[in-house]
Structure formats: structure tokens, C-alpha cells
PDB file of C-alpha atoms and ligand atoms in Angstrom:
ATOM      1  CA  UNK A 102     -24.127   1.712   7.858  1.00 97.00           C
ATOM      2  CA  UNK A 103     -21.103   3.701   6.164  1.00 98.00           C
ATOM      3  CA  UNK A 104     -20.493   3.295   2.515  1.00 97.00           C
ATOM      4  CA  UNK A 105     -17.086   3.102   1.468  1.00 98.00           C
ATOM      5  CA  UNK A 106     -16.047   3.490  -2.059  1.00 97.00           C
ATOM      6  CA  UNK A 107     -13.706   1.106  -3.267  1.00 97.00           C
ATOM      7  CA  UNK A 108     -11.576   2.401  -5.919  1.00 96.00           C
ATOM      8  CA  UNK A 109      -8.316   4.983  -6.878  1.00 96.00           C
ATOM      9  CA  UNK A 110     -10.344   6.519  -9.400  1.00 95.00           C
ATOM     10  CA  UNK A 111     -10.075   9.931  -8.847  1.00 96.00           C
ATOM     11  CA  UNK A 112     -12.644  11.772 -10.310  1.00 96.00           C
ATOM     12  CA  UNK A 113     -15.458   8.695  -9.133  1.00 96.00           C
ATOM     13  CA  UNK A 114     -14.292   9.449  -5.793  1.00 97.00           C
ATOM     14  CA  UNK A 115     -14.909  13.026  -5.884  1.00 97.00           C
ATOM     15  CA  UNK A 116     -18.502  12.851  -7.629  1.00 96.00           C
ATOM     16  CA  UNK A 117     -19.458   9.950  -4.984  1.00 96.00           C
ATOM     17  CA  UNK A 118     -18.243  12.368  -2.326  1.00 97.00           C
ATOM     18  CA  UNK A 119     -20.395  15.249  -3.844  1.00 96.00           C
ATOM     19  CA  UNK A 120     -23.374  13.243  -3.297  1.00 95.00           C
ATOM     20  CA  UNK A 121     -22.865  12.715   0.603  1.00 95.00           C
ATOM     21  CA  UNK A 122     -22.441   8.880  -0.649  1.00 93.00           C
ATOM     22  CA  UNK A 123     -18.670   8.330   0.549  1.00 97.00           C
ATOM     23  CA  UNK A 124     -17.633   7.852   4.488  1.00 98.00           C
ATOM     24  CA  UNK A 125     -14.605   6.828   3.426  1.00 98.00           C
ATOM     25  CA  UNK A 126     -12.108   4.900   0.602  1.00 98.00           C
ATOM     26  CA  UNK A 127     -10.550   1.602   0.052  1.00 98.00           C
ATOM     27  CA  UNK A 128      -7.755   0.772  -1.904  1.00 96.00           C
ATOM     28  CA  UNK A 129      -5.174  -1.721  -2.864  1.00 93.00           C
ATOM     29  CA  UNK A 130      -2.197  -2.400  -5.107  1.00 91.00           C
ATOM     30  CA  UNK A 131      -4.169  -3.431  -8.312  1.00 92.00           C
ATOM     31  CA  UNK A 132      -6.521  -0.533  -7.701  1.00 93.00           C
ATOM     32  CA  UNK A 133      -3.776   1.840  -7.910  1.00 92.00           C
ATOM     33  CA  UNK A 134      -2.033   0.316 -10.638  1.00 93.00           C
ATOM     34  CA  UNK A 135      -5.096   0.724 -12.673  1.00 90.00           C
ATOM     35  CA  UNK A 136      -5.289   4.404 -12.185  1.00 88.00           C
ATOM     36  CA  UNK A 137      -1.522   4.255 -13.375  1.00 91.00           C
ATOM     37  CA  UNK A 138      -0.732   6.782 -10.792  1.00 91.00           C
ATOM     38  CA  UNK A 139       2.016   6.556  -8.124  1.00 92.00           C
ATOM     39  CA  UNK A 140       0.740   5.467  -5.008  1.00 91.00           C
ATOM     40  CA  UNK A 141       1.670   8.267  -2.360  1.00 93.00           C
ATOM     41  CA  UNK A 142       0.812  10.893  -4.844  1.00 95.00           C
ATOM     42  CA  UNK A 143      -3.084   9.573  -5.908  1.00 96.00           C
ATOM     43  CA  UNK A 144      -3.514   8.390  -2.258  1.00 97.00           C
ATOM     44  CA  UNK A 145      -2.839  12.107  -1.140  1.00 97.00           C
ATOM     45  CA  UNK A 146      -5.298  13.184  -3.383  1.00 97.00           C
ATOM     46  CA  UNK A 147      -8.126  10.622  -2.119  1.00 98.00           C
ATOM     47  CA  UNK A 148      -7.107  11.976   1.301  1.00 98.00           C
ATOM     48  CA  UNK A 149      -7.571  15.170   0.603  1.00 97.00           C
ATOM     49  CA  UNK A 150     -11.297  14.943  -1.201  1.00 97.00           C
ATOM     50  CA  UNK A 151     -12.661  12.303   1.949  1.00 98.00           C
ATOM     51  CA  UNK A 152     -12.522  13.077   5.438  1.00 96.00           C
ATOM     52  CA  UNK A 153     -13.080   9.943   6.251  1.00 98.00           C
ATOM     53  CA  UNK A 154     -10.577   6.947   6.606  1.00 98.00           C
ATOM     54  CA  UNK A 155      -9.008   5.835   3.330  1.00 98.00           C
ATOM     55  CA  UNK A 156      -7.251   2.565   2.959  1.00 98.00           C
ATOM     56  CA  UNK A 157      -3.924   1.921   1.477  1.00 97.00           C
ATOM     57  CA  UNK A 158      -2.048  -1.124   1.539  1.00 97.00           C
ATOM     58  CA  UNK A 159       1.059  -2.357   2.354  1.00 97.00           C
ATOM     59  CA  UNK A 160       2.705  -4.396  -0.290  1.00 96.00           C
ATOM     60  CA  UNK A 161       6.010  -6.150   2.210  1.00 97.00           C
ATOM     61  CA  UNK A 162       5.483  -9.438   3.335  1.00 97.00           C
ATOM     62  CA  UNK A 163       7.652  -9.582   6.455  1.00 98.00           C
ATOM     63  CA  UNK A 164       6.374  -7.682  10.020  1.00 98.00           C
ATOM     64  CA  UNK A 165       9.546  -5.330  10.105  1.00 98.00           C
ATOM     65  CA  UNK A 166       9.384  -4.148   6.248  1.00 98.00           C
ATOM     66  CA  UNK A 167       5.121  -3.775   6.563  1.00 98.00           C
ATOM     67  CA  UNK A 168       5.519  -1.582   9.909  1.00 98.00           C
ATOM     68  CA  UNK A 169       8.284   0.604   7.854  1.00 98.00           C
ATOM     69  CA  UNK A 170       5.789   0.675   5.083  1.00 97.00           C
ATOM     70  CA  UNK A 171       2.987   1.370   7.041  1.00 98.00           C
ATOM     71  CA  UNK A 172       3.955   4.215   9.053  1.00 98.00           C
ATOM     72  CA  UNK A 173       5.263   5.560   5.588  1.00 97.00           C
ATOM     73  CA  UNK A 174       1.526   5.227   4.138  1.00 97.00           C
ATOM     74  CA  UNK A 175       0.163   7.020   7.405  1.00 98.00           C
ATOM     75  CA  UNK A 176       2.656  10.091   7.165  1.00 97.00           C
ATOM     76  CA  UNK A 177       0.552  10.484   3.905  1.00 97.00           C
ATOM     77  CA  UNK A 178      -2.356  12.201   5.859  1.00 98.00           C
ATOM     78  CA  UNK A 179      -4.101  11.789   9.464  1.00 98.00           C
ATOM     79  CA  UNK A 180      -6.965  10.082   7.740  1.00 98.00           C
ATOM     80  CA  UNK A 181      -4.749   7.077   6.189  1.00 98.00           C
ATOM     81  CA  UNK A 182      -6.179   3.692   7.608  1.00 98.00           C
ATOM     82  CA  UNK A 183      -2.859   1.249   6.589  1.00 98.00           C
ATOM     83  CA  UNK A 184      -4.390  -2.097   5.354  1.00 98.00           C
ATOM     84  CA  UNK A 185      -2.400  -5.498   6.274  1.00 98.00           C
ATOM     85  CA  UNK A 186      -3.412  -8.773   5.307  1.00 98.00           C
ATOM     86  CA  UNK A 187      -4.358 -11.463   7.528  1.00 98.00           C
ATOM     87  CA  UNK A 188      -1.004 -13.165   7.646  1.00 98.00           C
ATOM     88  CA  UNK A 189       0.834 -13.578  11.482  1.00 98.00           C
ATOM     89  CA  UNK A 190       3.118 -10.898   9.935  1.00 98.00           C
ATOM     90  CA  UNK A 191       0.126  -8.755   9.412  1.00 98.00           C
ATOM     91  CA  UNK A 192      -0.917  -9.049  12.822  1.00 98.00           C
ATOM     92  CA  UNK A 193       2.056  -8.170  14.272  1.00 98.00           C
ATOM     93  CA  UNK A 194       1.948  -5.302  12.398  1.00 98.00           C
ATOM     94  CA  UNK A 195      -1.750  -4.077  13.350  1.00 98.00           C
ATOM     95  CA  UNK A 196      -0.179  -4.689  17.543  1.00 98.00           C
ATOM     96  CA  UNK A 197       2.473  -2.035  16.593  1.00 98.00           C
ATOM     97  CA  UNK A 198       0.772   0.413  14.289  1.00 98.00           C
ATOM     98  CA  UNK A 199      -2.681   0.237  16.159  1.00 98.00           C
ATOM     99  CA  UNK A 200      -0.146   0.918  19.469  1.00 98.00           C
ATOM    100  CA  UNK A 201       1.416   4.177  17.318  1.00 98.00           C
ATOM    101  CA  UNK A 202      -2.231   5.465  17.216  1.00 98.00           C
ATOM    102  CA  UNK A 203      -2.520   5.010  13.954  1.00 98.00           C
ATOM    103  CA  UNK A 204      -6.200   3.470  12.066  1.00 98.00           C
ATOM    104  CA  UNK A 205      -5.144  -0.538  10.687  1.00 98.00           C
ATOM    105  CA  UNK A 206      -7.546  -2.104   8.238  1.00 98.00           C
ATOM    106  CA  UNK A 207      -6.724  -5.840   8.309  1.00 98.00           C
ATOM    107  CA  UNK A 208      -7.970  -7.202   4.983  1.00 98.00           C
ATOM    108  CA  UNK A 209      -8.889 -10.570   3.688  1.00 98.00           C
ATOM    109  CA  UNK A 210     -10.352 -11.978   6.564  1.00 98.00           C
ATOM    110  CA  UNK A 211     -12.227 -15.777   5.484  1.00 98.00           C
ATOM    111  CA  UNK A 212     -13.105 -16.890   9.095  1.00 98.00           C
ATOM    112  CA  UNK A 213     -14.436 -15.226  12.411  1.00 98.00           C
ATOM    113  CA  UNK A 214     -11.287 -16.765  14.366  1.00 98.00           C
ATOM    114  CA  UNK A 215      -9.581 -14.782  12.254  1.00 98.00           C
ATOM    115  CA  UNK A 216     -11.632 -12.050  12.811  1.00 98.00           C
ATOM    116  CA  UNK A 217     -11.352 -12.257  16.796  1.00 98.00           C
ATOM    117  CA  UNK A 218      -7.321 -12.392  16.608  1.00 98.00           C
ATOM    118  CA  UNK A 219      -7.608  -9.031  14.400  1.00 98.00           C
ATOM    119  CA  UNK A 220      -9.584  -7.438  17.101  1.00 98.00           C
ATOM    120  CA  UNK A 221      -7.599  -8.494  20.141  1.00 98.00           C
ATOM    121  CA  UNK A 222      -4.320  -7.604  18.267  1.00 98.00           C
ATOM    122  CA  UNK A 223      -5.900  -3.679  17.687  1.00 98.00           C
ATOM    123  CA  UNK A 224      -7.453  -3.425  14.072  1.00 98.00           C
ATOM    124  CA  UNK A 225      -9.663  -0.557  13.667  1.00 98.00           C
ATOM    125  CA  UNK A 226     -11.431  -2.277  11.040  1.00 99.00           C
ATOM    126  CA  UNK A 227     -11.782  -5.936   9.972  1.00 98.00           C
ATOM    127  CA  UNK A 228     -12.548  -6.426   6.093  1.00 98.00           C
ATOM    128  CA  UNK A 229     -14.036 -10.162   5.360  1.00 98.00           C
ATOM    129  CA  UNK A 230     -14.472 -11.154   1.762  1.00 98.00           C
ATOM    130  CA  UNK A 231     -18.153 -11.965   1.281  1.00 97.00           C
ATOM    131  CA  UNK A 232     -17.983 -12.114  -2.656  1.00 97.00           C
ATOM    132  CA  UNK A 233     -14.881 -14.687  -2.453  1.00 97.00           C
ATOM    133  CA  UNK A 234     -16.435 -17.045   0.125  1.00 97.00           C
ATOM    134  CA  UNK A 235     -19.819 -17.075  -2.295  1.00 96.00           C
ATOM    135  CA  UNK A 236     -17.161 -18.039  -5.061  1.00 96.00           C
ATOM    136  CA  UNK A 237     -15.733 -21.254  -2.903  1.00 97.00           C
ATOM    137  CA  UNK A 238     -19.846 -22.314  -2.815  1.00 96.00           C
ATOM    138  CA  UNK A 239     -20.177 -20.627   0.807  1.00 96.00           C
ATOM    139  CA  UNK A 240     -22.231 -17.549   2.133  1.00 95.00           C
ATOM    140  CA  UNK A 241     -20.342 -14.781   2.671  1.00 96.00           C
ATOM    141  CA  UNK A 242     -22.924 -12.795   5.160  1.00 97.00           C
ATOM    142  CA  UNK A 243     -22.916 -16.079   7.309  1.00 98.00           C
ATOM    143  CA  UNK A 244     -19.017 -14.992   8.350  1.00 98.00           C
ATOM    144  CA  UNK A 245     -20.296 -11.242   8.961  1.00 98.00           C
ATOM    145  CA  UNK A 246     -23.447 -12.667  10.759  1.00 98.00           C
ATOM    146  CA  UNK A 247     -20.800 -14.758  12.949  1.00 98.00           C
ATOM    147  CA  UNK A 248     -18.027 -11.599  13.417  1.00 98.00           C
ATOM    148  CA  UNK A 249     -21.207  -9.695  14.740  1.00 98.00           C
ATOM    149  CA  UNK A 250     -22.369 -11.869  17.446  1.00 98.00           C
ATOM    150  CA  UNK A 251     -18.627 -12.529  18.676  1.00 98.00           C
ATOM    151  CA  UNK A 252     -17.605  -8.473  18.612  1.00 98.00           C
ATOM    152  CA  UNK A 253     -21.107  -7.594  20.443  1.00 98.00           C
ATOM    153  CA  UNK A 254     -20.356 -10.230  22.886  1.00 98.00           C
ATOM    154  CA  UNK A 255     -17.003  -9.319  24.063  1.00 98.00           C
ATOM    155  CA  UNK A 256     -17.608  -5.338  23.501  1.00 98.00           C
ATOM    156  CA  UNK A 257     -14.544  -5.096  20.338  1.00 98.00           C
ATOM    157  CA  UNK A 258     -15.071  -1.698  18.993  1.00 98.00           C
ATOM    158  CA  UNK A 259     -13.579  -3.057  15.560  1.00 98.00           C
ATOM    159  CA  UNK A 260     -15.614  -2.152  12.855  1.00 98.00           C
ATOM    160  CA  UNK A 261     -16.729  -4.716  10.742  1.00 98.00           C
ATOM    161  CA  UNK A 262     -16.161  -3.458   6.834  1.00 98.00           C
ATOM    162  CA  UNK A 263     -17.622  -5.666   4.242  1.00 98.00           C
ATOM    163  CA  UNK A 264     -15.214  -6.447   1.090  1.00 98.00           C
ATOM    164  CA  UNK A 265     -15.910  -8.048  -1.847  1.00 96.00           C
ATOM    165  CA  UNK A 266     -19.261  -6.888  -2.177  1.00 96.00           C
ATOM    166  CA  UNK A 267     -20.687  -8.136  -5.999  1.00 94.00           C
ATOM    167  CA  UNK A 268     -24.378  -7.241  -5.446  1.00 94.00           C
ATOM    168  CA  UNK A 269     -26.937  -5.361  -4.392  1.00 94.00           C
ATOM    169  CA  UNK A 270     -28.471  -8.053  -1.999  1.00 96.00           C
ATOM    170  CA  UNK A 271     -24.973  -8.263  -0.192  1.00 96.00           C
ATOM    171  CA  UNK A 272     -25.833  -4.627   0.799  1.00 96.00           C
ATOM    172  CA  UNK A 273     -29.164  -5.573   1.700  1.00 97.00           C
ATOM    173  CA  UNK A 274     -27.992  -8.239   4.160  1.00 97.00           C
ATOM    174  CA  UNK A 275     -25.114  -6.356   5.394  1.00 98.00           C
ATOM    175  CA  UNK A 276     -27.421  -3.375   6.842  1.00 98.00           C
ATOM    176  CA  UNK A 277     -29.409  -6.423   8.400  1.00 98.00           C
ATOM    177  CA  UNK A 278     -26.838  -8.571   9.701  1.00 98.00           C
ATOM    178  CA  UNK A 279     -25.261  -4.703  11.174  1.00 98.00           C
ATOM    179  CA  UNK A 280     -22.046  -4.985   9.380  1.00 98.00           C
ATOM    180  CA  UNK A 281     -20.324  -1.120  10.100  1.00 98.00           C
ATOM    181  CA  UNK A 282     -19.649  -0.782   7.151  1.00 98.00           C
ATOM    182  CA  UNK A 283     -20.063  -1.864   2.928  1.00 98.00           C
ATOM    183  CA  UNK A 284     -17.558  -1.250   0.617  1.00 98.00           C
ATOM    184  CA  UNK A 285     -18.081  -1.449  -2.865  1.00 96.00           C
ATOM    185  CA  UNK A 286     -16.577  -0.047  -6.501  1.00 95.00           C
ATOM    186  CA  UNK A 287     -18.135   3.279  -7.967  1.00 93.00           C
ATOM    187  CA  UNK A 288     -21.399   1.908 -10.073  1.00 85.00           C
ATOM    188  CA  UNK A 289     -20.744   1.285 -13.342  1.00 70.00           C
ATOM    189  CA  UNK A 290     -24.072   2.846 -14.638  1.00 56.00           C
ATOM    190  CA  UNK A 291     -25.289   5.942 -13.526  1.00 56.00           C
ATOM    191  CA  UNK A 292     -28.959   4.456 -14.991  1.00 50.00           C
ATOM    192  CA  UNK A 293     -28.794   1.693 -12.933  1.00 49.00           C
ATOM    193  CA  UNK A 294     -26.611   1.620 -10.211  1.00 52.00           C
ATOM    194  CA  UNK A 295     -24.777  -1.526  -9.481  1.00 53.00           C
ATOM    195  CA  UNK A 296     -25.527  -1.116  -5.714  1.00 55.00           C
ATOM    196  CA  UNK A 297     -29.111   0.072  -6.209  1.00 46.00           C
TER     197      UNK A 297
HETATM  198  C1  E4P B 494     -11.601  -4.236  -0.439  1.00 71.49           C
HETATM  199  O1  E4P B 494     -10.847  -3.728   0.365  1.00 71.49           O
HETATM  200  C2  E4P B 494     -11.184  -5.205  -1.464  1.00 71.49           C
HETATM  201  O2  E4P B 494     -10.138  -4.669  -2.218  1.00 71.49           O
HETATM  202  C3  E4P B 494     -12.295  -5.581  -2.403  1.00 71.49           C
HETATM  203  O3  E4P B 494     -13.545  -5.486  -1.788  1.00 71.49           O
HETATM  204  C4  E4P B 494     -12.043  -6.928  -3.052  1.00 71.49           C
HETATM  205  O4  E4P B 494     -13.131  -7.270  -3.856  1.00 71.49           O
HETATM  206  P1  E4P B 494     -13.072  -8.439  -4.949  1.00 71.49           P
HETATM  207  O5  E4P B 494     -13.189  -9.759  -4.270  1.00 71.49           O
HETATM  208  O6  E4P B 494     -14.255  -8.163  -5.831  1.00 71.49           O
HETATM  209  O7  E4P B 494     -11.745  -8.309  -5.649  1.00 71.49           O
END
């Protein structure tokens, strides 16, 4: 299973990376506010520390304005995956950018319907929210469990990337269940890792 860090913090990135413990990066708009950074410049710099795909997201609504956005994000660096949200409009999106050869993350996923139009429309990688589903009194590695069985059945090659992750067990039954991939903030302790 690939760990993805999920942060724009810089300097976490790069001492993750050090330790052979980052595959790859996600990020979003409140991630990047928080490093108070603009967003092509700190992105660049993530790209340029990971080899591996790194996640930025689009912040337009509408199909047109997200493609535009999009392939703006991926001139950033050949490892940019562009994240779109699970909107119709997002899909669309994933159909054309996928089609330009480019990696699309589409992000908060909540059912594996949703999951299975993501996958027929292109995405490289599907990101369901375990942590928020466990919030609404669900459980979040049931809809990973479920994404699994469907994408082995029909061969997808769309990786599965769990979001949301808020604990150490949620790692634990990812690896089980044979999500591709965990993503998951820097730990907040170096004595006792949150992830750990
Ligand atoms: C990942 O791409 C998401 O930004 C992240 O996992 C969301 O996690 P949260 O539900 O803890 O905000």
C-alpha cells in the first residue's frame, strides 16, 4: 500500500520523503492556504521534492473553468495529479483531462456508485472519505471494502486512495481491505506517531 502525505507543509514533506515514507502528496485549497503560500509556487516545490503524484485541486465549479484550471495545475510539473470533486462537472472534467493524458484524482467520493462513474469516466485515482462517513455514524472502510470488490470485478485500474484517514486502525483496515493507497497528515508527534 502507498502512503501519501497529506499536507502543503513544506519542510514535513521533505523529512517524510527522507525517510522513504512518501509515494506521493495530497493537497487542497485549505491546505495551501494554511501554508500561506501561493498555490503554483508551493505546489512546484512539493513537485519537485516527490516523484510521485501530487494532488492539487481545482477550485472552479463549472466543467469549462475546472478543465482551464486543471490543465493550468498540470503545466506545473509531469507529476501533478489535478483533483476534481465528485460533482457531474467534475466528471466531465476527469473524461477530458484523463483523455489529455494527464493523472485526475476525483475527491470526495461517499458511495461506490460514485466510485464506478469515476472509473468509467477515466480517474486515475478515486479518494473516498472514510473519516467523514464515520462522522455521519457509518463505516468508512465498508465503502472501500465495496469500491474493491466492484474495481476487481470489472478489471478498473483506478486506484483506490483513502482520504480522511483520523486513525491508526483506518490504516490497519485499509492494507486489509487492499485500498492502493492511505493518505494521511504528517504525524503530529514524532514520539508517537499519529499513524503508528
Ligand atoms: C484528502 O485528499 C483530503 O483532503 C483529506 O483526507 C480530508 O480529510 P478530513 O476529512 O480529515 O478533512
Amino acid at each position: 500500500m502507498k502512503f501519501f502525505v497529506d499536507t502543503a507543509d513544506v519542510a514535513a514533506i521533505a523529512e517524510l520523503n527522507d525517510l522513504g515514507m512518501v509515494d506521493g502528496v495530497t493537497t487542497n485549497p485549505s491546505l495551501i492556504l494554511k501554508s500561506g503560500r501561493d498555490i503554483l509556487e508551493v505546489t512546484k516545490e512539493i513537485c519537485g521534492i516527490v516523484s510521485g503524484p501530487v494532488s492539487a485541486e481545482v477550485v472552479a465549479l463549472k466543467a469549462d473553468d475546472m478543465i482551464a484550471e486543471g490543465r493550468k495545475l498540470a503545466e506545473i510539473a509531469p507529476n501533478i495529479a489535478v483533483k476534481v470533486p465528485l460533482t457531474w462537472d467534475g466528471l466531465k472534467t476527469c473524461k477530458v483531462l484523463s483523455g489529455d493524458g494527464f493523472m485526475v484524482n476525483v475527491t470526495l467520493c461517499f458511495s461506490a456508485n460514485q466510485a464506478l462513474l469515476a472509473a468509467k469516466a477515466g480517474a486515475t485515482f478515486i479518494s473516498p472519505f472514510i473519516g467523514r462517513l464515520d462522522d455521519i455514524n457509518l463505516d468508512g472502510t465498508d465503502l472501500i471494502s465495496d469500491i474493491r470488490t466492484i474495481y476487481d470485478n470489472f478489471n478498473f485500474t483506478t486506484e483506490i486512495l483513502a482520504a480522511s484517514i483520523r486513525n491508526a486502525n483506518h490504516v490497519t483496515q485499509c492494507a486489509m481491505i487492499g485500498a492502493d493507497v492511505i493518505t494521511a497528515p504528517p504525524p503530529s508527534s514524532k514520539a508517537s506517531p499519529r499513524m503508528c
